Short mmCIF file of C-alpha atoms in Angstrom, two decimals:
data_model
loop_
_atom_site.label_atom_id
_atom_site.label_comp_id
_atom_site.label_asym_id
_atom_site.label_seq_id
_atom_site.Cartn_x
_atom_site.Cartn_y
_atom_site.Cartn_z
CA UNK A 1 -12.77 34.90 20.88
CA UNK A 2 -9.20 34.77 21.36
CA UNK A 3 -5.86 34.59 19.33
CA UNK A 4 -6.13 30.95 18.91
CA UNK A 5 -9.61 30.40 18.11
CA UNK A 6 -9.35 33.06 15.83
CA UNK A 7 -6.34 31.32 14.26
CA UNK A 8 -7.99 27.99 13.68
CA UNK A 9 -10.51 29.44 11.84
CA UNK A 10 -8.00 31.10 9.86
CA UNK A 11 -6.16 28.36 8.86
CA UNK A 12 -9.48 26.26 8.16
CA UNK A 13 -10.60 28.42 5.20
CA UNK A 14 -7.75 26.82 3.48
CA UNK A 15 -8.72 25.23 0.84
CA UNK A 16 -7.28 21.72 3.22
CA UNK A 17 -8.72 23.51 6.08
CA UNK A 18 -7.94 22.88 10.26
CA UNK A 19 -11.94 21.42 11.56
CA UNK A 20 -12.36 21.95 15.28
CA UNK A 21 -13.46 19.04 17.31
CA UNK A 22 -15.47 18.52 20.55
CA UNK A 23 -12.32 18.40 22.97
CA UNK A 24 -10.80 21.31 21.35
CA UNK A 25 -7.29 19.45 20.58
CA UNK A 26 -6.90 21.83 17.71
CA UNK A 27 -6.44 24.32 19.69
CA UNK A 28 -4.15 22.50 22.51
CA UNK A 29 -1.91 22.08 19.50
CA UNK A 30 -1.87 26.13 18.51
CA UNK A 31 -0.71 26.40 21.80
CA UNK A 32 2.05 24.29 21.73
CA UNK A 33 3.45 25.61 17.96
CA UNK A 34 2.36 29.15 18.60
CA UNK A 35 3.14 31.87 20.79
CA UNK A 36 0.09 34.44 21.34
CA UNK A 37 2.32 37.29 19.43
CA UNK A 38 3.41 34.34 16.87
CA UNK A 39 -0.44 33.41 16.60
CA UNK A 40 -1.69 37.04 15.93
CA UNK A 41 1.25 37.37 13.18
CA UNK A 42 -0.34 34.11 11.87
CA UNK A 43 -3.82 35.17 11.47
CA UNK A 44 -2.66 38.56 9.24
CA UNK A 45 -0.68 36.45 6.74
CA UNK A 46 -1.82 35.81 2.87
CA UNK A 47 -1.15 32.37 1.08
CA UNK A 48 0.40 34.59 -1.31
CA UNK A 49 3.94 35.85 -0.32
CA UNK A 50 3.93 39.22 0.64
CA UNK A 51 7.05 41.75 2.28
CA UNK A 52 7.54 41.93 5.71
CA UNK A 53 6.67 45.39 4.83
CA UNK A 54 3.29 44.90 3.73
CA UNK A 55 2.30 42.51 6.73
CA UNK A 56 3.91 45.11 8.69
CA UNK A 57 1.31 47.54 8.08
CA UNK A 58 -1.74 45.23 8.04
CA UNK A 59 -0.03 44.95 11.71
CA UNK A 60 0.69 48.11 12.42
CA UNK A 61 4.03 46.87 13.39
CA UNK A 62 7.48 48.55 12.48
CA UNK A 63 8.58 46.54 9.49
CA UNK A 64 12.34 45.39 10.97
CA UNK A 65 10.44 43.97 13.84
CA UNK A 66 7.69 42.34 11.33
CA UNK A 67 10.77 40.98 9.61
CA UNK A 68 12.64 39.09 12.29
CA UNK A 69 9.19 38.24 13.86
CA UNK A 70 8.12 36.43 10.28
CA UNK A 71 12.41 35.33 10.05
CA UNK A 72 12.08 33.48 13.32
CA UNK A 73 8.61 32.15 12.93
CA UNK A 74 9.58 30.60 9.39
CA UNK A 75 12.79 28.88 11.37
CA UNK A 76 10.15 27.70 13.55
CA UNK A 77 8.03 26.19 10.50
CA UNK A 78 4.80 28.33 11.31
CA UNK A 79 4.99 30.28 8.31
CA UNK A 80 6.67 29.95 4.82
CA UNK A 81 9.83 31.91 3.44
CA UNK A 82 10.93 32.20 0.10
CA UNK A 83 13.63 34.55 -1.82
CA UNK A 84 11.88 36.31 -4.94
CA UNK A 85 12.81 38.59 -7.00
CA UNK A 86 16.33 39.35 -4.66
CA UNK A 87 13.60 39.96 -2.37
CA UNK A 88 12.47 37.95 1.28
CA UNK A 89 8.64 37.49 1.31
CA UNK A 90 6.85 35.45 3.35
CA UNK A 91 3.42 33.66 3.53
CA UNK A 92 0.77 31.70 5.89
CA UNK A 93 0.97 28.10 5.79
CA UNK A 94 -1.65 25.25 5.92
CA UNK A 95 -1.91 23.34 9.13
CA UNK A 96 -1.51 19.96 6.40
CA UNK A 97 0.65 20.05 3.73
CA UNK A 98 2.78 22.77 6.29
CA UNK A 99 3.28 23.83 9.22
CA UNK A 100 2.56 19.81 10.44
CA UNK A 101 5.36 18.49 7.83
CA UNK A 102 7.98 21.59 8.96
CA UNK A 103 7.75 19.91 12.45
CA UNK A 104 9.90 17.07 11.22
CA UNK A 105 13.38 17.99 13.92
CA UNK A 106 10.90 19.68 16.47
CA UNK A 107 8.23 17.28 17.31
CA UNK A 108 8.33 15.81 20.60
CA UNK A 109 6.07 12.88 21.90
CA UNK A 110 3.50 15.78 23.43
CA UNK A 111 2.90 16.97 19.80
CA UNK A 112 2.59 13.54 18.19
CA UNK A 113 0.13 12.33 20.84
CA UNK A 114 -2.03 15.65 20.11
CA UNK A 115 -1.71 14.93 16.18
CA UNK A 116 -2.76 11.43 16.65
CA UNK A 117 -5.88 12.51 18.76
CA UNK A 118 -6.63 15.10 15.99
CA UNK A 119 -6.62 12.69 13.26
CA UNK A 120 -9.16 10.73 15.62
CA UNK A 121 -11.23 13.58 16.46
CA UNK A 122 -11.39 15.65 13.24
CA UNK A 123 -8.72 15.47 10.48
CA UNK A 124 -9.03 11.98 8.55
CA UNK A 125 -11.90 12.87 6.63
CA UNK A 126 -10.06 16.49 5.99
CA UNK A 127 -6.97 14.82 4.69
CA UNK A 128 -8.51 12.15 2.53
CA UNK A 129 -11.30 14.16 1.11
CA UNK A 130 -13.64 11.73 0.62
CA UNK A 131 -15.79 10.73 -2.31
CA UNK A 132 -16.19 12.50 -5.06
CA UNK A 133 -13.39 15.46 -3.36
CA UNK A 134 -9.93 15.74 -5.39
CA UNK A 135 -7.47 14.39 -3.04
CA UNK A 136 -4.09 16.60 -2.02
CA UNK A 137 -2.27 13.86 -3.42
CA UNK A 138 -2.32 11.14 -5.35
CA UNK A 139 -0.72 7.89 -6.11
CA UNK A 140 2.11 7.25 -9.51
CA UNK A 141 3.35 3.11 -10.11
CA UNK A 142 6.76 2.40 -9.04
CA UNK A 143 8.81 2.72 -12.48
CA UNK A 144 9.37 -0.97 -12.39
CA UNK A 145 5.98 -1.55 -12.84
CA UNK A 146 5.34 0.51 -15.65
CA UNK A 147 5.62 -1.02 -19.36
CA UNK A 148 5.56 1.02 -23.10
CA UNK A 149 2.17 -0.82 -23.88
CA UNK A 150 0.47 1.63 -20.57
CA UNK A 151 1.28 4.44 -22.09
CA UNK A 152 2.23 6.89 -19.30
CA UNK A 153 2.02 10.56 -19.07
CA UNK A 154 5.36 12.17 -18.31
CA UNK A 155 3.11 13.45 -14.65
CA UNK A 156 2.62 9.98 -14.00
CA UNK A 157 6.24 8.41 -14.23
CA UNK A 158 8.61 9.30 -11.18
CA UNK A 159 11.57 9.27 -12.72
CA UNK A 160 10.52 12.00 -15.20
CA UNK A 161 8.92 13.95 -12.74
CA UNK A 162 12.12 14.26 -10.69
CA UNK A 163 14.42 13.94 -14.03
CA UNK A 164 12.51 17.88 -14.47
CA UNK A 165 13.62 19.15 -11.41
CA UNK A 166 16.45 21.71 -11.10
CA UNK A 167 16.94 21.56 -6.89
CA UNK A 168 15.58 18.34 -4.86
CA UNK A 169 15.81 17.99 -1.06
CA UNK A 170 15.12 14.88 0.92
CA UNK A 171 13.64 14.53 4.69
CA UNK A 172 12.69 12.12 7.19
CA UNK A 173 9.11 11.56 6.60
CA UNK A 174 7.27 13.20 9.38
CA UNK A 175 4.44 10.23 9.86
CA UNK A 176 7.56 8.12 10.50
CA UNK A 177 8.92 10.20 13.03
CA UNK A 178 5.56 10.16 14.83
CA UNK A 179 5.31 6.75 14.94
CA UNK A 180 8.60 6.19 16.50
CA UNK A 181 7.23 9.12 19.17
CA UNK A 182 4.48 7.25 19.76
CA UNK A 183 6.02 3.62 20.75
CA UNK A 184 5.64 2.52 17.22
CA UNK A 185 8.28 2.56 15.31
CA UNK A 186 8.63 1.18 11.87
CA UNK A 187 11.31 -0.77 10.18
CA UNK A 188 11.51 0.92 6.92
CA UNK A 189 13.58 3.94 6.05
CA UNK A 190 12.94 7.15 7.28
CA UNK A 191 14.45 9.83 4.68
CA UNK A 192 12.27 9.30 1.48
CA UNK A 193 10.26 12.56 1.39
CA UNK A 194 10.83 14.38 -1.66
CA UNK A 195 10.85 18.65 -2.46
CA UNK A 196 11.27 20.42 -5.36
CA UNK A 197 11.82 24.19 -6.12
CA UNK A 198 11.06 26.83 -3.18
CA UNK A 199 9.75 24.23 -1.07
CA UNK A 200 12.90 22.03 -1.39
CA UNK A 201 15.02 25.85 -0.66
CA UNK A 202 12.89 26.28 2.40
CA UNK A 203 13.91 22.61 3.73
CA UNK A 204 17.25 22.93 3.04
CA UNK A 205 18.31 26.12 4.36
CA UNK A 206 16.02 25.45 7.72
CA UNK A 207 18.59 22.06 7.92
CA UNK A 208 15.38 19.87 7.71
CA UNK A 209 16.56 18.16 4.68
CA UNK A 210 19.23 17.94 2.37
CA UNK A 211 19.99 18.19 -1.21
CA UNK A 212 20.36 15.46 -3.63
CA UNK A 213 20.93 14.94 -6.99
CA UNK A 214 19.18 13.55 -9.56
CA UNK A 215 21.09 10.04 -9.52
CA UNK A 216 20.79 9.74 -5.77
CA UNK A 217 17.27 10.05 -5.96
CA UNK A 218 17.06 7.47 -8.31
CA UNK A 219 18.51 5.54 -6.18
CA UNK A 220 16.15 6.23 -2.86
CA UNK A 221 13.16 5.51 -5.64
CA UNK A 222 14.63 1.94 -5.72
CA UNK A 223 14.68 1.96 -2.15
CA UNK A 224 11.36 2.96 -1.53
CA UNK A 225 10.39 -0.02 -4.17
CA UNK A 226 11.80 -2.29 -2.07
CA UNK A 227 10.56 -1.07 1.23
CA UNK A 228 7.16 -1.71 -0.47
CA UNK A 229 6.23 2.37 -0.26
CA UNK A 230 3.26 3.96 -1.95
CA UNK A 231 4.69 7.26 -4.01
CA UNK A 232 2.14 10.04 -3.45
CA UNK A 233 3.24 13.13 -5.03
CA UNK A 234 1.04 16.47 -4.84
CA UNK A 235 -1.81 15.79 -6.99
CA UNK A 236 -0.60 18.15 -9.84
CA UNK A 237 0.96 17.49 -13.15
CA UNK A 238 4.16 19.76 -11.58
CA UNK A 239 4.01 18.65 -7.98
CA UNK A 240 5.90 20.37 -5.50
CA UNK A 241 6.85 17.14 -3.49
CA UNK A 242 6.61 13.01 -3.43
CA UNK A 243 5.78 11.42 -0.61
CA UNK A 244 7.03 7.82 0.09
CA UNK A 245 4.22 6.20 2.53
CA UNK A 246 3.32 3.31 4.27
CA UNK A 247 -0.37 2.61 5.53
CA UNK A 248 1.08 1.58 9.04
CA UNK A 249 2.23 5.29 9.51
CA UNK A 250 1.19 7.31 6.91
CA UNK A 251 -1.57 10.01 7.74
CA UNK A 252 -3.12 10.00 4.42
CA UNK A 253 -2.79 5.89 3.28
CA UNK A 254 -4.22 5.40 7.10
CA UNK A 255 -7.04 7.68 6.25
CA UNK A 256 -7.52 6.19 3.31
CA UNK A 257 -7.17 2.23 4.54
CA UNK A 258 -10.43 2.98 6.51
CA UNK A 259 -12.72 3.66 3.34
CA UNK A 260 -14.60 0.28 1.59
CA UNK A 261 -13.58 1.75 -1.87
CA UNK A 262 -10.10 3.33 -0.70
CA UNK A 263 -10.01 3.60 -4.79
CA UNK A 264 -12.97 6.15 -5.46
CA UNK A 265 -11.73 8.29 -2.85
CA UNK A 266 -8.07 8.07 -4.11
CA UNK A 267 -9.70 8.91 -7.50
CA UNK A 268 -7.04 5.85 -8.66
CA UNK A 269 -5.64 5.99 -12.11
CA UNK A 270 -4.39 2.52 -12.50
CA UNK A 271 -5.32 -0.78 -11.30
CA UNK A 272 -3.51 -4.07 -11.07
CA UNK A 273 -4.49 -7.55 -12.76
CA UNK A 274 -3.51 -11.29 -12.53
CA UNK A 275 -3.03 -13.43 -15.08
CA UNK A 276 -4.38 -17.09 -13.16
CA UNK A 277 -2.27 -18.85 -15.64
CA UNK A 278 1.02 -17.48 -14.40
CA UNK A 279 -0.19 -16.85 -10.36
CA UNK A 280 2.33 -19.42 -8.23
CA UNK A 281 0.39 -18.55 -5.09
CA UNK A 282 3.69 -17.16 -3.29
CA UNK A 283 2.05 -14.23 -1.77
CA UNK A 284 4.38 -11.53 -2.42
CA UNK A 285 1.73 -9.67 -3.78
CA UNK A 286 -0.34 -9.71 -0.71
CA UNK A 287 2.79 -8.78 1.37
CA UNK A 288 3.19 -5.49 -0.56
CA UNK A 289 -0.14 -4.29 -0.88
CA UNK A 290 -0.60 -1.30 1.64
CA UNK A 291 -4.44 -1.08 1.02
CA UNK A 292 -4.83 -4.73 1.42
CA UNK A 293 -6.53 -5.00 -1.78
CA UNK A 294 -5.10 -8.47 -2.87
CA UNK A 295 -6.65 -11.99 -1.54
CA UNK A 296 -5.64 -15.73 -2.17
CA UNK A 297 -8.65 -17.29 -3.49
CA UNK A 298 -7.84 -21.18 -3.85
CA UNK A 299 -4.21 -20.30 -4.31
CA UNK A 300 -4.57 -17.79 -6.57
CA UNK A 301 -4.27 -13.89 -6.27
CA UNK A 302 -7.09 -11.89 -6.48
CA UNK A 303 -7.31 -8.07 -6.86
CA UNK A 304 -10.00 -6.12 -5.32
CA UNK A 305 -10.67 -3.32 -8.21
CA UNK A 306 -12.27 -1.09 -4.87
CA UNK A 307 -8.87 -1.37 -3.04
CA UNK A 308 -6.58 -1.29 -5.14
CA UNK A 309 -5.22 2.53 -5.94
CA UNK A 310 -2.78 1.59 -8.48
CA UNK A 311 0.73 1.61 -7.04
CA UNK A 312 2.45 -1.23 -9.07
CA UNK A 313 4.38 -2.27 -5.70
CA UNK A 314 2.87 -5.97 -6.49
CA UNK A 315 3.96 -5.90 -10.19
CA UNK A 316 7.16 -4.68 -9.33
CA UNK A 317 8.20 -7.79 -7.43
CA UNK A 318 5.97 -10.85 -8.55
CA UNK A 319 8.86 -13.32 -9.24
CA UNK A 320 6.56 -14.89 -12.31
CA UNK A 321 5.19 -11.39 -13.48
CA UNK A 322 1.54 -12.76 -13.07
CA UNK A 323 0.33 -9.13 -11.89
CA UNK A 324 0.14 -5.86 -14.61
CA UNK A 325 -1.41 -2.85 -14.01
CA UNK A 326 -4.31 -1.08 -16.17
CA UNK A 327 -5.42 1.88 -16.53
CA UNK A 328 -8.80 2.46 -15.18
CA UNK A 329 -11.67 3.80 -17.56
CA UNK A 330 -12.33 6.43 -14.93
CA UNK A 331 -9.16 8.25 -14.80
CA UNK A 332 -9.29 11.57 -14.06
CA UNK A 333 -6.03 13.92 -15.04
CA UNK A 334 -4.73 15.81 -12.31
CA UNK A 335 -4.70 19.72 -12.75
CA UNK A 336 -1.45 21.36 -14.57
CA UNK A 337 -0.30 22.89 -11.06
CA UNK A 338 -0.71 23.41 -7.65
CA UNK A 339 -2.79 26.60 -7.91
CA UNK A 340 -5.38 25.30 -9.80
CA UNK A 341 -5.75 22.23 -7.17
CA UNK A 342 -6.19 24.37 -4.68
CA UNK A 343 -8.62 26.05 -6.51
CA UNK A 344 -10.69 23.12 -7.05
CA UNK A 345 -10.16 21.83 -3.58
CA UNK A 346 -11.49 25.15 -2.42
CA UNK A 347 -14.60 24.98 -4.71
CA UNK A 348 -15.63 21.52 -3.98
CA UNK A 349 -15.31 22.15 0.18
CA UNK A 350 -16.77 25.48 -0.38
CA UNK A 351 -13.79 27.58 1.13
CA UNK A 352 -12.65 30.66 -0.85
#
């Protein structure tokens, strides 16, 4: 078996693991990120940051050398580097939420026509999840959506979760970019990805992304409302980033367009309801809606309770505020952090 078989199956016991498919495009696109030496280094690292030291000797490599290897890979956005303690340690990265996303000012058309094929081929149903799996992320209402009678948790209302943050950085969003690669480009804005913390660091001092404060990225939020993007943070109560997503581009809205009950998989906490008395028939509604979940029957707007995941971009805008969201009786609350997600992912695909 060599280095980059060995690495895919490394980075599929993730707990949002790397599949292999028939044509072997998983491993076209190893090639293309990974040197062999870069691909061995790969296979030794822990999720858990560790010293260059202590990879060094799982290596048996001199630890300087280990150190500007790991220095120059993390540059590259094949693994992840963090300051703690006063202290550089570094750790292996997940093909998706990763090493894919730290490709934002590298990938070329050759990369995004290999990550389209794998999404074909092997990685939709790994991204999703499917039903009954706990997504990666999930999906919070647009604040203007949101009224004191729903009773939101402080997890579930964007401007709280970023009004917590200490350092935010905002990229291009890397689905975006691919799109444009690919001959499709799409009119809506391209820097609205949110980071927080060490991941927001990591983008930042790489010069993928840039830092913001508080008030401008209030500001992109009421962008993103008006661009008609689904916010889809990490599915944790203290998520690590927000996505701002389309279903034309978006990896994970695509994959999850496809499903009958795009809801269930989702695992949707809110859902969106029309008063008939107030409905103009003006269509806004069906516009907005990235999952396509809302119909005109007989001039009236109709919400499909399967389709719908709940992201208030049709309340947000209906000009005679005929649409309200709900929350559903089967709302499940995320876990407190991102460990524990992982954990459960990892249980429910049966990865350690």
């Amino acid at each position: 078996m060599d280095v980059y078989e060995r690495l895919q199956q490394h980075l599929d016991r993730l707990p949002i693991g790397f599949p292999p498919t028939e044509s072997g495009v998983q491993l076209e696109i190893l090639k293309k990120l990974f040197t062999p030496e870069e691909a061995e280094i790969a296979c030794a690292l822990d999720v858990r940051p560790e010293t260059p030291e202590k990879i060094a000797a799982r290596l048996n490599m001199d630890p300087n050398t280990a150190k500007e290897k790991l220095t120059e890979m993390s540059h590259k956005g094949l693994v992840f580097r963090r300051t703690k303690d006063g202290e550089t340690v570094f750790s292996g990265a997940a093909f998706v939420v990763g090493i894919y996303e730290y490709q934002v000012r590298r990938m070329d058309r050759r990369f995004a026509e290999q990550k389209a094929r794998y999404l074909k081929e092997g990685f939709y149903d790994e991204l999703a999840g499917g039903e009954g799996k706990s997504p990666f992320l999930r999906v919070i209402p647009v604040s203007k959506s949101i009224t004191p009678e729903l009773g939101v948790f402080q997890y579930e209302e964007v401007r709280s979760l970023i009004g917590q943050q200490d350092l935010i950085a905002v990229t291009d969003c890397i689905c975006r970019v691919k799109a444009g690669l690919l001959d499709h480009p799409c009119d809506r804005p391209k820097e609205t990805c949110f980071s927080f913390g060490a991941g927001a660091e990591f983008y930042i001092e790489n010069g993928w992304g840039r830092r913001i404060t508080h008030e401008e990225a209030f500001r992109l939020l009421d962008v993103c409302d008006q661009e008609a993007l689904v916010l889809s943070p990490s599915n944790a109560q203290r998520p690590v980033a927000i996505c701002a997503c389309c279903s034309c581009c978006c990896d994970y809205l695509h994959g999850l367009k496809r499903f009958e009950q795009p809801a269930l998989v989702a695992q949707a906490t809110f859902l969106a309801e029309v008063d008939p008395d107030r409905c103009v028939g003006c269509e806004t509604c069906v516009e907005r809606c990235q999952m396509e979940a809302v119909t005109m029957v007989e001039s009236v707007a109709y919400v499909d309770g399967d389709r719908c995941i709940g992201c208030g971009l049709c309340v947000s805008t209906c000009p005679e505020e005929a649409l309200s969201l709900h929350r559903r009786e089967t709302a499940v609350t995320p876990p407190e952090g991102m460990g524990q997600l992982f954990k459960k992912i990892a249980a429910e695909r049966g990865k350690r």
